[in-house]
mmCIF file of C-alpha atoms in Angstrom:
data_model
loop_
_atom_site.group_PDB
_atom_site.id
_atom_site.type_symbol
_atom_site.label_atom_id
_atom_site.label_comp_id
_atom_site.label_asym_id
_atom_site.label_seq_id
_atom_site.Cartn_x
_atom_site.Cartn_y
_atom_site.Cartn_z
ATOM 1 C CA MET A 1 -8.946 8.681 -43.660
ATOM 2 C CA SER A 2 -12.206 9.558 -45.602
ATOM 3 C CA GLN A 3 -15.637 8.813 -44.054
ATOM 4 C CA GLN A 4 -16.699 6.441 -46.502
ATOM 5 C CA HIS A 5 -13.263 4.411 -46.335
ATOM 6 C CA TRP A 6 -13.753 4.634 -42.646
ATOM 7 C CA ARG A 7 -17.115 2.931 -42.944
ATOM 8 C CA LYS A 8 -15.815 0.288 -45.414
ATOM 9 C CA THR A 9 -13.127 -0.478 -42.959
ATOM 10 C CA LEU A 10 -15.575 -1.067 -40.056
ATOM 11 C CA THR A 11 -17.906 -3.094 -42.217
ATOM 12 C CA SER A 12 -14.965 -5.363 -43.431
ATOM 13 C CA HIS A 13 -13.977 -5.502 -39.730
ATOM 14 C CA SER A 14 -17.359 -6.355 -38.609
ATOM 15 C CA LEU A 15 -17.917 -8.950 -41.277
ATOM 16 C CA ALA A 16 -14.589 -10.811 -40.324
ATOM 17 C CA GLU A 17 -15.448 -10.659 -36.647
ATOM 18 C CA MET A 18 -19.122 -12.016 -37.577
ATOM 19 C CA LEU A 19 -17.555 -14.884 -39.575
ATOM 20 C CA ARG A 20 -14.948 -15.470 -36.551
ATOM 21 C CA ARG A 21 -17.851 -16.067 -34.266
ATOM 22 C CA GLN A 22 -19.888 -18.070 -36.468
ATOM 23 C CA HIS A 23 -16.891 -20.399 -37.180
ATOM 24 C CA ILE A 24 -16.463 -20.713 -33.374
ATOM 25 C CA ILE A 25 -20.118 -21.443 -32.795
ATOM 26 C CA GLY A 26 -19.842 -24.107 -35.707
ATOM 27 C CA ILE A 27 -16.992 -25.903 -33.888
ATOM 28 C CA ILE A 28 -19.013 -25.933 -30.689
ATOM 29 C CA LEU A 29 -22.353 -26.966 -32.305
ATOM 30 C CA VAL A 30 -20.313 -29.926 -34.322
ATOM 31 C CA ALA A 31 -18.203 -30.857 -31.106
ATOM 32 C CA SER A 32 -21.678 -30.952 -29.002
ATOM 33 C CA SER A 33 -23.082 -33.203 -31.444
ATOM 34 C CA ALA A 34 -20.240 -35.862 -31.484
ATOM 35 C CA LEU A 35 -20.383 -35.682 -27.565
ATOM 36 C CA LEU A 36 -24.299 -36.391 -27.792
ATOM 37 C CA TRP A 37 -23.682 -39.189 -30.072
ATOM 38 C CA SER A 38 -20.863 -40.859 -28.279
ATOM 39 C CA LEU A 39 -23.542 -41.188 -25.310
ATOM 40 C CA GLY A 40 -25.272 -43.863 -27.382
ATOM 41 C CA GLY A 41 -23.405 -46.823 -26.339
ATOM 42 C CA SER A 42 -23.522 -46.139 -22.548
ATOM 43 C CA ILE A 43 -27.308 -45.059 -22.703
ATOM 44 C CA SER A 44 -28.126 -48.442 -24.484
ATOM 45 C CA ARG A 45 -26.339 -50.633 -21.846
ATOM 46 C CA PHE A 46 -28.693 -49.173 -19.352
ATOM 47 C CA ILE A 47 -31.660 -50.648 -21.226
ATOM 48 C CA THR A 48 -32.967 -53.658 -20.094
ATOM 49 C CA VAL A 49 -35.299 -54.630 -22.883
ATOM 50 C CA ASP A 50 -34.452 -58.121 -24.327
ATOM 51 C CA SER A 51 -35.718 -57.534 -27.821
ATOM 52 C CA SER A 52 -33.653 -55.193 -30.027
ATOM 53 C CA TRP A 53 -36.580 -54.514 -32.337
ATOM 54 C CA THR A 54 -38.456 -53.117 -29.239
ATOM 55 C CA VAL A 55 -35.542 -50.666 -28.719
ATOM 56 C CA VAL A 56 -35.593 -49.442 -32.395
ATOM 57 C CA PHE A 57 -38.964 -48.819 -32.341
ATOM 58 C CA TRP A 58 -39.098 -46.474 -29.240
ATOM 59 C CA ARG A 59 -35.835 -44.956 -30.166
ATOM 60 C CA SER A 60 -36.938 -44.263 -33.636
ATOM 61 C CA TYR A 61 -40.455 -43.048 -32.273
ATOM 62 C CA PHE A 62 -38.795 -40.459 -29.748
ATOM 63 C CA ALA A 63 -36.424 -39.341 -32.577
ATOM 64 C CA THR A 64 -38.869 -38.862 -35.190
ATOM 65 C CA VAL A 65 -41.130 -36.938 -32.742
ATOM 66 C CA PHE A 66 -38.175 -34.585 -31.747
ATOM 67 C CA LEU A 67 -37.047 -33.968 -34.964
ATOM 68 C CA LEU A 68 -40.465 -32.914 -36.337
ATOM 69 C CA ILE A 69 -41.202 -30.714 -33.691
ATOM 70 C CA PHE A 70 -37.513 -29.015 -34.256
ATOM 71 C CA MET A 71 -38.332 -28.568 -37.901
ATOM 72 C CA VAL A 72 -41.621 -27.291 -37.474
ATOM 73 C CA ILE A 73 -40.475 -24.792 -34.657
ATOM 74 C CA ARG A 74 -37.528 -23.682 -36.915
ATOM 75 C CA GLU A 75 -38.968 -23.951 -40.245
ATOM 76 C CA GLY A 76 -42.790 -23.529 -40.025
ATOM 77 C CA PRO A 77 -45.329 -26.274 -41.000
ATOM 78 C CA ASP A 78 -45.255 -25.192 -44.612
ATOM 79 C CA LYS A 79 -41.652 -25.175 -45.053
ATOM 80 C CA THR A 80 -41.206 -28.056 -43.248
ATOM 81 C CA LEU A 81 -43.684 -29.986 -45.748
ATOM 82 C CA GLN A 82 -41.645 -28.421 -48.635
ATOM 83 C CA LEU A 83 -38.371 -29.727 -47.590
ATOM 84 C CA PHE A 84 -39.526 -33.075 -47.382
ATOM 85 C CA ARG A 85 -41.124 -32.880 -50.976
ATOM 86 C CA ALA A 86 -37.737 -31.430 -52.110
ATOM 87 C CA MET A 87 -35.589 -34.541 -51.178
ATOM 88 C CA GLY A 88 -36.651 -36.567 -54.207
ATOM 89 C CA GLN A 89 -35.206 -39.951 -54.716
ATOM 90 C CA PRO A 90 -31.830 -38.935 -53.376
ATOM 91 C CA GLY A 91 -33.288 -37.967 -49.961
ATOM 92 C CA VAL A 92 -35.168 -41.295 -49.656
ATOM 93 C CA CYS A 93 -32.080 -43.234 -50.562
ATOM 94 C CA VAL A 94 -30.251 -41.312 -47.904
ATOM 95 C CA ALA A 95 -33.005 -41.910 -45.448
ATOM 96 C CA LEU A 96 -33.000 -45.848 -46.375
ATOM 97 C CA CYS A 97 -29.303 -45.663 -45.514
ATOM 98 C CA PHE A 98 -29.790 -44.027 -42.252
ATOM 99 C CA ALA A 99 -32.539 -46.411 -41.350
ATOM 100 C CA ILE A 100 -30.370 -49.282 -42.052
ATOM 101 C CA ALA A 101 -27.562 -47.939 -40.159
ATOM 102 C CA SER A 102 -29.468 -46.617 -37.082
ATOM 103 C CA THR A 103 -31.215 -50.409 -36.953
ATOM 104 C CA ALA A 104 -28.099 -52.177 -37.495
ATOM 105 C CA PHE A 105 -26.380 -50.089 -34.473
ATOM 106 C CA ILE A 106 -28.939 -51.295 -31.964
ATOM 107 C CA VAL A 107 -28.715 -55.044 -33.028
ATOM 108 C CA ALA A 108 -24.866 -54.962 -33.304
ATOM 109 C CA LEU A 109 -24.882 -53.978 -29.581
ATOM 110 C CA SER A 110 -26.240 -57.451 -28.831
ATOM 111 C CA TYR A 111 -23.271 -58.999 -30.268
ATOM 112 C CA THR A 112 -20.385 -56.792 -30.036
ATOM 113 C CA THR A 113 -18.623 -54.311 -28.025
ATOM 114 C CA VAL A 114 -19.445 -50.401 -28.246
ATOM 115 C CA ALA A 115 -15.795 -49.712 -29.015
ATOM 116 C CA ASN A 116 -15.788 -52.208 -32.120
ATOM 117 C CA ILE A 117 -19.004 -50.327 -33.733
ATOM 118 C CA LEU A 118 -17.728 -47.017 -33.126
ATOM 119 C CA LEU A 119 -14.304 -47.472 -33.944
ATOM 120 C CA ILE A 120 -15.300 -49.195 -37.174
ATOM 121 C CA GLN A 121 -17.668 -46.340 -37.586
ATOM 122 C CA ALA A 122 -14.661 -43.963 -37.923
ATOM 123 C CA SER A 123 -13.730 -45.213 -41.312
ATOM 124 C CA VAL A 124 -16.804 -43.547 -42.863
ATOM 125 C CA PRO A 125 -14.783 -40.807 -44.474
ATOM 126 C CA LEU A 126 -12.342 -42.651 -46.259
ATOM 127 C CA LEU A 127 -14.843 -45.516 -47.394
ATOM 128 C CA ALA A 128 -16.980 -42.556 -48.721
ATOM 129 C CA ALA A 129 -13.891 -41.644 -50.704
ATOM 130 C CA LEU A 130 -13.492 -45.488 -52.010
ATOM 131 C CA LEU A 131 -17.166 -45.499 -52.881
ATOM 132 C CA ALA A 132 -17.110 -42.327 -54.459
ATOM 133 C CA TRP A 133 -14.415 -43.789 -56.767
ATOM 134 C CA LEU A 134 -16.080 -46.942 -57.440
ATOM 135 C CA LEU A 135 -19.652 -45.537 -58.134
ATOM 136 C CA PHE A 136 -18.626 -42.351 -59.795
ATOM 137 C CA GLY A 137 -15.115 -42.349 -60.897
ATOM 138 C CA GLU A 138 -14.100 -39.674 -58.441
ATOM 139 C CA LYS A 139 -10.268 -39.471 -58.373
ATOM 140 C CA SER A 140 -8.499 -39.183 -54.773
ATOM 141 C CA SER A 141 -5.082 -38.426 -54.131
ATOM 142 C CA LYS A 142 -2.294 -41.016 -53.147
ATOM 143 C CA ALA A 143 -2.534 -39.911 -49.482
ATOM 144 C CA THR A 144 -6.162 -40.941 -49.399
ATOM 145 C CA TRP A 145 -5.377 -44.447 -50.924
ATOM 146 C CA ILE A 146 -2.672 -44.832 -48.476
ATOM 147 C CA ALA A 147 -5.121 -44.044 -45.691
ATOM 148 C CA ILE A 148 -7.750 -46.259 -47.038
ATOM 149 C CA ALA A 149 -5.470 -49.243 -47.111
ATOM 150 C CA ALA A 150 -4.422 -48.418 -43.433
ATOM 151 C CA VAL A 151 -8.120 -48.358 -42.450
ATOM 152 C CA VAL A 152 -8.963 -51.479 -44.196
ATOM 153 C CA ALA A 153 -5.991 -53.069 -42.468
ATOM 154 C CA GLY A 154 -7.239 -51.719 -39.179
ATOM 155 C CA ILE A 155 -10.732 -52.901 -39.601
ATOM 156 C CA GLY A 156 -8.905 -56.357 -40.325
ATOM 157 C CA VAL A 157 -7.371 -56.517 -37.124
ATOM 158 C CA MET A 158 -10.505 -55.611 -35.366
ATOM 159 C CA THR A 159 -12.674 -58.236 -36.892
ATOM 160 C CA SER A 160 -9.937 -60.787 -36.935
ATOM 161 C CA GLU A 161 -11.330 -61.500 -33.348
ATOM 162 C CA THR A 162 -14.535 -63.088 -34.927
ATOM 163 C CA LEU A 163 -12.049 -66.072 -36.002
ATOM 164 C CA THR A 164 -11.046 -66.688 -32.369
ATOM 165 C CA GLY A 165 -14.860 -67.093 -31.326
ATOM 166 C CA LYS A 166 -14.346 -64.129 -28.635
ATOM 167 C CA ILE A 167 -16.603 -61.846 -30.748
ATOM 168 C CA SER A 168 -19.546 -62.851 -33.052
ATOM 169 C CA PRO A 169 -18.993 -62.163 -36.643
ATOM 170 C CA VAL A 170 -22.857 -60.991 -36.665
ATOM 171 C CA GLY A 171 -21.789 -57.911 -34.464
ATOM 172 C CA ASP A 172 -18.567 -56.935 -36.465
ATOM 173 C CA GLY A 173 -20.310 -57.569 -39.877
ATOM 174 C CA LEU A 174 -23.272 -55.358 -38.945
ATOM 175 C CA ALA A 175 -20.721 -52.634 -37.642
ATOM 176 C CA VAL A 176 -19.143 -52.775 -41.137
ATOM 177 C CA LEU A 177 -22.397 -52.619 -42.536
ATOM 178 C CA ILE A 178 -23.357 -49.369 -40.474
ATOM 179 C CA ALA A 179 -19.937 -47.731 -41.865
ATOM 180 C CA PHE A 180 -20.790 -48.510 -45.451
ATOM 181 C CA SER A 181 -24.182 -47.058 -45.238
ATOM 182 C CA PHE A 182 -23.102 -43.878 -43.693
ATOM 183 C CA ALA A 183 -20.484 -43.741 -46.565
ATOM 184 C CA ILE A 184 -23.154 -44.327 -49.149
ATOM 185 C CA ALA A 185 -25.352 -41.589 -47.531
ATOM 186 C CA THR A 186 -22.081 -39.141 -47.316
ATOM 187 C CA VAL A 187 -21.555 -39.828 -51.325
ATOM 188 C CA LEU A 188 -25.166 -39.364 -52.079
ATOM 189 C CA THR A 189 -25.266 -36.093 -50.086
ATOM 190 C CA ARG A 190 -22.236 -34.804 -51.774
ATOM 191 C CA ARG A 191 -23.458 -35.612 -55.462
ATOM 192 C CA HIS A 192 -27.066 -34.192 -54.665
ATOM 193 C CA ALA A 193 -26.424 -31.031 -52.832
ATOM 194 C CA HIS A 194 -29.859 -30.112 -52.341
ATOM 195 C CA VAL A 195 -30.590 -33.009 -50.216
ATOM 196 C CA GLN A 196 -31.513 -31.538 -46.893
ATOM 197 C CA MET A 197 -30.059 -33.655 -44.264
ATOM 198 C CA LEU A 198 -32.674 -33.361 -41.506
ATOM 199 C CA PRO A 199 -35.770 -34.210 -43.569
ATOM 200 C CA ALA A 200 -33.853 -37.280 -44.766
ATOM 201 C CA VAL A 201 -32.853 -38.320 -41.323
ATOM 202 C CA THR A 202 -36.570 -37.582 -40.069
ATOM 203 C CA LEU A 203 -37.789 -39.966 -42.853
ATOM 204 C CA GLY A 204 -34.982 -42.868 -42.061
ATOM 205 C CA THR A 205 -35.950 -42.762 -38.249
ATOM 206 C CA THR A 206 -39.692 -43.075 -39.355
ATOM 207 C CA ILE A 207 -38.698 -46.142 -41.655
ATOM 208 C CA ALA A 208 -36.694 -47.576 -39.103
ATOM 209 C CA GLY A 209 -39.695 -47.299 -36.605
ATOM 210 C CA LEU A 210 -42.130 -48.564 -38.935
ATOM 211 C CA VAL A 211 -39.849 -51.759 -39.726
ATOM 212 C CA ALA A 212 -39.491 -52.190 -36.116
ATOM 213 C CA MET A 213 -43.133 -52.411 -35.749
ATOM 214 C CA ILE A 214 -43.263 -55.222 -38.004
ATOM 215 C CA PHE A 215 -40.638 -57.499 -36.126
ATOM 216 C CA THR A 216 -41.150 -56.537 -32.650
ATOM 217 C CA THR A 217 -43.348 -58.887 -30.490
ATOM 218 C CA SER A 218 -44.254 -56.383 -27.736
ATOM 219 C CA TYR A 219 -44.178 -52.445 -27.224
ATOM 220 C CA VAL A 220 -44.337 -53.097 -23.484
ATOM 221 C CA VAL A 221 -41.409 -51.595 -21.268
ATOM 222 C CA SER A 222 -40.907 -50.543 -17.915
ATOM 223 C CA ILE A 223 -41.186 -46.778 -16.858
ATOM 224 C CA GLN A 224 -37.303 -46.929 -16.387
ATOM 225 C CA ASP A 225 -36.534 -48.303 -19.632
ATOM 226 C CA LEU A 226 -38.770 -45.985 -21.104
ATOM 227 C CA GLY A 227 -37.057 -42.994 -19.659
ATOM 228 C CA TRP A 228 -33.682 -44.495 -21.039
ATOM 229 C CA LEU A 229 -35.434 -45.077 -24.400
ATOM 230 C CA ALA A 230 -36.414 -41.275 -24.538
ATOM 231 C CA ALA A 231 -33.042 -40.216 -23.986
ATOM 232 C CA PHE A 232 -31.590 -42.694 -26.481
ATOM 233 C CA GLY A 233 -34.270 -41.115 -29.196
ATOM 234 C CA VAL A 234 -34.127 -37.587 -28.132
ATOM 235 C CA ILE A 235 -30.732 -36.793 -26.726
ATOM 236 C CA ASN A 236 -28.560 -39.189 -28.510
ATOM 237 C CA LEU A 237 -30.097 -39.281 -31.927
ATOM 238 C CA GLY A 238 -32.587 -36.409 -32.287
ATOM 239 C CA LEU A 239 -30.662 -33.573 -30.593
ATOM 240 C CA GLY A 240 -27.376 -34.934 -31.762
ATOM 241 C CA LEU A 241 -28.597 -34.572 -35.423
ATOM 242 C CA ALA A 242 -30.273 -31.215 -34.795
ATOM 243 C CA VAL A 243 -27.273 -29.756 -33.250
ATOM 244 C CA PHE A 244 -24.886 -31.049 -36.061
ATOM 245 C CA THR A 245 -27.315 -29.758 -38.913
ATOM 246 C CA LEU A 246 -26.906 -26.483 -37.278
ATOM 247 C CA GLY A 247 -22.935 -26.559 -36.778
ATOM 248 C CA ALA A 248 -21.881 -28.258 -40.046
ATOM 249 C CA ARG A 249 -23.069 -25.414 -42.029
ATOM 250 C CA LEU A 250 -20.439 -22.893 -40.458
ATOM 251 C CA VAL A 251 -17.500 -24.995 -40.887
ATOM 252 C CA PRO A 252 -15.497 -26.441 -43.617
ATOM 253 C CA ALA A 253 -16.569 -30.424 -44.210
ATOM 254 C CA ALA A 254 -13.069 -31.615 -43.548
ATOM 255 C CA LEU A 255 -12.929 -29.570 -40.116
ATOM 256 C CA ALA A 256 -16.431 -31.062 -39.296
ATOM 257 C CA ALA A 257 -15.260 -34.856 -39.984
ATOM 258 C CA LEU A 258 -12.184 -34.056 -37.844
ATOM 259 C CA ILE A 259 -14.025 -32.832 -34.945
ATOM 260 C CA GLY A 260 -16.717 -35.655 -35.347
ATOM 261 C CA THR A 261 -13.726 -38.302 -34.477
ATOM 262 C CA LEU A 262 -14.602 -36.974 -30.964
ATOM 263 C CA GLU A 263 -17.421 -39.814 -31.355
ATOM 264 C CA PRO A 264 -15.275 -42.929 -31.480
ATOM 265 C CA ILE A 265 -12.815 -41.643 -28.760
ATOM 266 C CA LEU A 266 -15.317 -40.697 -26.083
ATOM 267 C CA GLY A 267 -18.085 -43.491 -26.766
ATOM 268 C CA PRO A 268 -15.825 -46.553 -25.577
ATOM 269 C CA VAL A 269 -14.741 -44.202 -22.635
ATOM 270 C CA TRP A 270 -18.383 -43.460 -21.306
ATOM 271 C CA VAL A 271 -19.030 -47.354 -21.465
ATOM 272 C CA TRP A 272 -15.912 -48.246 -19.728
ATOM 273 C CA LEU A 273 -16.672 -45.762 -16.851
ATOM 274 C CA THR A 274 -20.334 -46.683 -16.578
ATOM 275 C CA HIS A 275 -20.174 -50.226 -17.560
ATOM 276 C CA ALA A 276 -16.646 -51.670 -17.051
ATOM 277 C CA GLU A 277 -16.774 -52.842 -20.587
ATOM 278 C CA VAL A 278 -13.216 -52.970 -21.547
ATOM 279 C CA PRO A 279 -12.265 -53.117 -25.090
ATOM 280 C CA SER A 280 -9.964 -56.153 -26.267
ATOM 281 C CA ALA A 281 -6.458 -55.495 -27.240
ATOM 282 C CA ARG A 282 -7.006 -56.281 -31.068
ATOM 283 C CA THR A 283 -9.952 -53.752 -30.851
ATOM 284 C CA LEU A 284 -7.326 -51.087 -29.484
ATOM 285 C CA ILE A 285 -4.866 -51.978 -31.942
ATOM 286 C CA GLY A 286 -7.231 -51.915 -34.806
ATOM 287 C CA GLY A 287 -8.930 -49.025 -33.616
ATOM 288 C CA ALA A 288 -5.726 -46.878 -33.103
ATOM 289 C CA ILE A 289 -4.745 -47.564 -36.938
ATOM 290 C CA VAL A 290 -8.172 -46.600 -38.103
ATOM 291 C CA PHE A 291 -8.087 -43.427 -35.848
ATOM 292 C CA VAL A 292 -4.517 -42.423 -36.421
ATOM 293 C CA SER A 293 -5.048 -42.826 -40.517
ATOM 294 C CA LEU A 294 -8.324 -40.935 -40.204
ATOM 295 C CA LEU A 295 -6.805 -38.157 -38.183
ATOM 296 C CA THR A 296 -3.696 -37.766 -40.149
ATOM 297 C CA HIS A 297 -5.552 -37.667 -43.555
ATOM 298 C CA LEU A 298 -8.132 -35.000 -42.124
ATOM 299 C CA ILE A 299 -5.298 -32.831 -40.701
ATOM 300 C CA LEU A 300 -3.138 -33.089 -44.092
ATOM 301 C CA ASP A 301 -6.445 -32.514 -46.187
ATOM 302 C CA TRP A 302 -7.474 -29.273 -43.924
ATOM 303 C CA TRP A 303 -3.785 -27.858 -43.938
ATOM 304 C CA ARG A 304 -3.716 -28.282 -48.049
ATOM 305 C CA SER A 305 -6.908 -26.692 -48.308
ATOM 306 C CA SER A 306 -5.957 -23.698 -46.032
ATOM 307 C CA ASN A 307 -2.788 -23.234 -48.186
ATOM 308 C CA LEU A 308 -4.907 -23.143 -51.365
ATOM 309 C CA GLN A 309 -7.192 -20.363 -49.701
ATOM 310 C CA ARG A 310 -4.081 -18.255 -48.921
#
């Protein structure tokens, strides 16, 4: 074997090893983000502040400060400013979607269970496929349409409890709004690949905080609540987004979505362990339909993509 061929072989092996390590790191980072996001419901139940708008304000404030510091350290002040300017209208729209979703999440927690919110949110990838077809005519496979129908049925089972009076329709309505907001943001991000997620999300937390400033009646909270609010904003929201942004670039989108299903699985578990908030039978049945539909669809999609690449 010639020296040149030997060097090429070593280079090829080194590149393959580097890509394998990046893939593993990406999986760990995305899984970590799902774990951090899943803590949101449990953290919120420790906060004793009565006003949802006060919670939105402090959570958004801590998240915005953290994300700005993270971007400046990682990109530098000038590059950070450039990233915000480069977002354009699509970035602003994504920011508005996130502001609506993050605000609705806090308000919904006062009306419904964490399990309802998170399991309805699990439908985002399939709702995004539906919206892409309605808005832009993007074609989806029969398997996707079957999965969408199953998700709609599962959400119907979960939200049917509002008819019994046990669960407020406001809470489940806000949970559906959250899912659609994230789905719209997902479609916009796909259609405008230049949109940077981190600047758009940072703008979203800023907008949410500014809106909360208008509606909140008081900013005063106890030291204990301030600690939980800081954790809610920095660890759950800010760090979760930062870690996801780093990891999502290293793994296929389908795999990132698949790993993201850890959030609706773990979220209700943490609330059950820390606050004894037990999901209802309809929530479990509807959530199982949504989760199995999403999981099956993502696994099949990943399997088909892997076969095409071979």
